[in-house]
Coordinates of C-alpha atoms in Angstrom, one line a residue:
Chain A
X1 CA -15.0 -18.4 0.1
X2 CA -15.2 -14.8 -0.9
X3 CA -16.4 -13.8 -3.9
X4 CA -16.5 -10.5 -6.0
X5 CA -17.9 -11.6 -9.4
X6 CA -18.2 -8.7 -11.7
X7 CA -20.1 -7.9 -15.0
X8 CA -18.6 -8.8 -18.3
X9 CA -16.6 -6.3 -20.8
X10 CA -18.7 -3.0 -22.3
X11 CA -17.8 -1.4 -25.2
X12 CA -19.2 2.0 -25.7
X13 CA -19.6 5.1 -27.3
X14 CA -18.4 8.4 -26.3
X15 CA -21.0 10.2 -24.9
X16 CA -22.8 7.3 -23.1
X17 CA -23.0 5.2 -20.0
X18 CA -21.8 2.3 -18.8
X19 CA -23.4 0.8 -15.3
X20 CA -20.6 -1.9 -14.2
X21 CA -22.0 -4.7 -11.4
X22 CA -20.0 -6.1 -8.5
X23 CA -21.6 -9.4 -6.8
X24 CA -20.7 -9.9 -3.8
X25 CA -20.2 -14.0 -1.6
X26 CA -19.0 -15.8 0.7
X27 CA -19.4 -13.2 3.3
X28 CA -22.1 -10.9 4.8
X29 CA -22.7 -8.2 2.7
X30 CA -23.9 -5.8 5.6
X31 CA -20.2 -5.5 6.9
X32 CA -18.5 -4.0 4.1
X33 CA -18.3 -1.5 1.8
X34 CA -17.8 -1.9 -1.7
X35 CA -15.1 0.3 -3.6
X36 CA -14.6 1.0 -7.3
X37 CA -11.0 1.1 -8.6
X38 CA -10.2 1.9 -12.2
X39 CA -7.1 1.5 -14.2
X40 CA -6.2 3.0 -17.4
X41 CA -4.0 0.8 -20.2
X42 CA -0.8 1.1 -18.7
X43 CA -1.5 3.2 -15.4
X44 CA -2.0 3.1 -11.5
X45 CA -4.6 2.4 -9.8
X46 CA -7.1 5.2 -9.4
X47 CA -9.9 5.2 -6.6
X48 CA -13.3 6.8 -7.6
X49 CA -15.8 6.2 -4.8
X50 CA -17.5 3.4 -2.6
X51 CA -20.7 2.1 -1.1
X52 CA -21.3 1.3 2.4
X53 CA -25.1 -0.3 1.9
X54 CA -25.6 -1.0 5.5
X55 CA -25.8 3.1 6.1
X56 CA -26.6 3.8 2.5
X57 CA -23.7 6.3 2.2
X58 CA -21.3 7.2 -0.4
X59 CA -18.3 9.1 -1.1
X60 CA -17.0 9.7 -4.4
X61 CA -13.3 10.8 -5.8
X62 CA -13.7 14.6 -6.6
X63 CA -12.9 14.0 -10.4
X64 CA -15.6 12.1 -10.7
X65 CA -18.3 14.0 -8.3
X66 CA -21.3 14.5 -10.9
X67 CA -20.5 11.9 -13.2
X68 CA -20.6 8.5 -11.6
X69 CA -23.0 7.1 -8.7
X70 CA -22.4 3.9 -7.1
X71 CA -25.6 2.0 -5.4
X72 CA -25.8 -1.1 -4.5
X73 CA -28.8 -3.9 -3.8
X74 CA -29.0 -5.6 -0.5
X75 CA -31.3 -8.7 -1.2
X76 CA -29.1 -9.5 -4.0
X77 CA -25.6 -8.7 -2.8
X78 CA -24.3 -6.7 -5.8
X79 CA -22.8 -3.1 -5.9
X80 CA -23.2 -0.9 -9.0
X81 CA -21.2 1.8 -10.7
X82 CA -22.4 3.4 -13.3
X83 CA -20.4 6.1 -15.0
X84 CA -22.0 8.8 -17.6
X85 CA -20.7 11.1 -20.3
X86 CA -18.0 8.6 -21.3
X87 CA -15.1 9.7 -23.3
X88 CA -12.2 7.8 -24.3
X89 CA -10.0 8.3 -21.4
X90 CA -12.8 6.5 -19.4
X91 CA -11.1 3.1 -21.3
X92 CA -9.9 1.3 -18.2
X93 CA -10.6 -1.8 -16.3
X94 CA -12.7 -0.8 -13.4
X95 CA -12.3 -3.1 -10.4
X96 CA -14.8 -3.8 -7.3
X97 CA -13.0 -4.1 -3.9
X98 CA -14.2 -4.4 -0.6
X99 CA -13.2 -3.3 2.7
X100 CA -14.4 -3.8 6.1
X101 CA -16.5 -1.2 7.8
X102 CA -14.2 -0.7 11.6
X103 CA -12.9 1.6 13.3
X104 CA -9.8 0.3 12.8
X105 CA -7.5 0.1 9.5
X106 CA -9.6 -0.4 6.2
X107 CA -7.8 -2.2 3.6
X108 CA -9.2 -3.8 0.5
X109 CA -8.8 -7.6 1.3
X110 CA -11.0 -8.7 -1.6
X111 CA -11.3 -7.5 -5.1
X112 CA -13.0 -8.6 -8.4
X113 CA -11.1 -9.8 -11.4
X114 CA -12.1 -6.3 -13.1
X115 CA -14.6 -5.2 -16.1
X116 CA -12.8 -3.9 -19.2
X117 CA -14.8 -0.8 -20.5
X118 CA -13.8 0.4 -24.1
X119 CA -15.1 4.0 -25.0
X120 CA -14.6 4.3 -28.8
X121 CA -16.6 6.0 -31.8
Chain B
X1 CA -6.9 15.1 -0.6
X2 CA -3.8 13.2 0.7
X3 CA -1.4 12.5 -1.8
X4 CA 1.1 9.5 -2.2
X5 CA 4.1 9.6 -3.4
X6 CA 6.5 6.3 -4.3
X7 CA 9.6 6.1 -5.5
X8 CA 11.5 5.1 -7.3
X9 CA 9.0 5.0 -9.6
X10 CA 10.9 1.5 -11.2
X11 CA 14.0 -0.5 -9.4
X12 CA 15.6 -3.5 -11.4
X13 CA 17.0 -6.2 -9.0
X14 CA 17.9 -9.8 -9.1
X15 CA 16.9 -12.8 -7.5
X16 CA 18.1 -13.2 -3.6
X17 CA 18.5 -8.8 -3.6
X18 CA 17.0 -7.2 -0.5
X19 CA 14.6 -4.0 -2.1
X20 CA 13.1 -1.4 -0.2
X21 CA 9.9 1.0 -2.3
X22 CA 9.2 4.0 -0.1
X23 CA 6.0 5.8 0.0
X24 CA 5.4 9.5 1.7
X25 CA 2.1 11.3 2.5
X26 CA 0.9 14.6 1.8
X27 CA -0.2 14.9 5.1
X28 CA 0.6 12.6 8.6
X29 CA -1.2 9.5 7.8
X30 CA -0.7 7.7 11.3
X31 CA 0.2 3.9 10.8
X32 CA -3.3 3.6 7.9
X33 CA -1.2 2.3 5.0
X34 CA -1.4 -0.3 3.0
X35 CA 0.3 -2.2 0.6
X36 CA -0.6 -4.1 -3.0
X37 CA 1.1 -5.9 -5.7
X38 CA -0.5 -6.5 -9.2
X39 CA 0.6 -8.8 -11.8
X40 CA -0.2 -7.9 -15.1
X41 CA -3.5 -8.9 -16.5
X42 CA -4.4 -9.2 -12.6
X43 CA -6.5 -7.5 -9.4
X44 CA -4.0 -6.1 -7.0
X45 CA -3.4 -8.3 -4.1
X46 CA -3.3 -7.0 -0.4
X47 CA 0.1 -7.6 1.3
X48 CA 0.6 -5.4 4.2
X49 CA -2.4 -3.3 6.2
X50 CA -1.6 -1.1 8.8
X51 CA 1.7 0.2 8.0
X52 CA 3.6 -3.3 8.9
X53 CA 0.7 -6.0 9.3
X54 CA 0.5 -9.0 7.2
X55 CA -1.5 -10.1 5.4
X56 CA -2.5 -14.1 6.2
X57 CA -1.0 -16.1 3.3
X58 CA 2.0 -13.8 2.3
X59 CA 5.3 -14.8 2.7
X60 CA 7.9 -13.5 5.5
X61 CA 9.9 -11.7 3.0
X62 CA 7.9 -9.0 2.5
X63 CA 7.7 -6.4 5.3
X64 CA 6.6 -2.5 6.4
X65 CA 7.2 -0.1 8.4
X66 CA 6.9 3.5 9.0
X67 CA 4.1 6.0 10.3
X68 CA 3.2 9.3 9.8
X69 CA 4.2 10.4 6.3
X70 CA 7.4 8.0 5.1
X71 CA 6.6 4.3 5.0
X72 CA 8.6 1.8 3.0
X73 CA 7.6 -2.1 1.9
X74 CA 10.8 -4.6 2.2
X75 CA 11.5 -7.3 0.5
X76 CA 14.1 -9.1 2.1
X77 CA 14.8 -12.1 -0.5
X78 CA 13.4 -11.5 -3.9
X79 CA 11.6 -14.2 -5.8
X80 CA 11.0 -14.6 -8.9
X81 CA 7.4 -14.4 -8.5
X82 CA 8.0 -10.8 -6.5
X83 CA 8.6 -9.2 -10.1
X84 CA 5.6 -7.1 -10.2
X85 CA 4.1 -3.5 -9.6
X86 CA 3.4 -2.8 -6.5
X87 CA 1.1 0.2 -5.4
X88 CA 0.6 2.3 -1.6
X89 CA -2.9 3.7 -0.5
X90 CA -3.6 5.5 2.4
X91 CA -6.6 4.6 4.3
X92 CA -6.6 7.2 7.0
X93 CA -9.5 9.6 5.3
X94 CA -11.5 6.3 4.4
X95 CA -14.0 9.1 2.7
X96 CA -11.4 10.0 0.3
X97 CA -8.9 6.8 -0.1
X98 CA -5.9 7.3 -2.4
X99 CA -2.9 5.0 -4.0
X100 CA 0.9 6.1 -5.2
X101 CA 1.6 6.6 -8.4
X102 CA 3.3 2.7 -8.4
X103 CA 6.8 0.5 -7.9
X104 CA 7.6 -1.5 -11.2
X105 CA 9.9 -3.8 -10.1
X106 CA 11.8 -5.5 -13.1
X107 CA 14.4 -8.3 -13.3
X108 CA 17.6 -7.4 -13.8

């Protein structure tokens, strides 16, 4: 069955980076595109950008143009996010989700279990 | 960007009430909306794509509707399971997707 299997919890310091991995089964990778979806303690859900690695395009949420760049690894399946110049509100759990690359509605049907990321001095 | 609106922002209800969470868009969205509930500690879970489509494996109970900018998620017999947060995203600039702001649906 599907499968989005995501690194473990980071904690880091302000100022850093954190590089977050999605891995992606059960499905053929080519058809998708992978999405990264954080949430702060307490908030909504927040959409920053996604992958489509068949056309190796991406499109990022404007807050986060310049800061973050998602890439992702064919022969292994596996999305990336990596995010730079943390700061505390960047404590969240970030989430991979996918959605199918139609013409059609795009929904995410699939999404991992979510990597908590702790930014702290 | 196209923004989301829900509301109310949280509804208390009981078990066996019929609820209705409304979402509206910025901008005419067509019929690409979607909707998710999360559990805490949990992903969000797809429930309804395309406005009023559901999703394989959710119960009857839950329906949409709408198109254009006002949409609204029904649930026609609440569960117990049902209490959750539930969350509307717009998928019709797929460059650029967005979510509301959140339903916390409580027990009363």
């Amino acid at each position: 069955q599907v499968q989005l299997v995501q690194s473990g919890a980071a904690v880091k310091k302000p100022g850093s980076s954190v590089k977050v991995s999605c891995k992606a089964s059960g499905d053929t990778f080519s058809n998708y595109a992978i999405n990264w979806v954080r949430q702060a303690p307490g908030q909504g859900l927040e959409w920053m950008g996604g992958i489509m690695p068949v056309f190796r395009t991406t499109n990022y949420a404007q807050k986060f143009q310049g800061r973050v760049t998602i890439t992702a690894d064919d022969s292994t399946s596996t999305a990336y996010m990596e995010l730079r110049s943390l700061r505390s509100e960047d404590t969240a759990v970030y989430y991979c989700a996918r959605d199918e690359i139609t013409t059609g509605p795009r929904f995410f049907d699939y999404w991992g279990p979510g990597t908590l990321v702790t930014v702290s001095s | 960007d196209i923004q989301m609106t829900q509301s109310p922002s949280s509804l208390s209800a009981s078990v066996g009430d019929r609820v209705t969470i409304t979402c509206r868009a910025s901008e005419s969205i067509s019929s690409y909306l979607n909707w998710y509930q999360q559990k805490p500690g949990k992903a969000p879970k797809l429930l309804i794509y395309a406005a009023s489509s559901l999703q394989g494996g959710v119960p009857s109970r839950f329906s949409g509707s709408g198109s254009g900018t006002d949409f609204t998620l029904t649930i026609s017999s609440l569960q117990p399971e049902d209490f959750a947060t539930y969350y509307c995203q717009q998928s019709y600039n797929s460059q650029m997707y967005s979510f509301g702001q959140g339903t916390n649906l409580e027990i009363k």
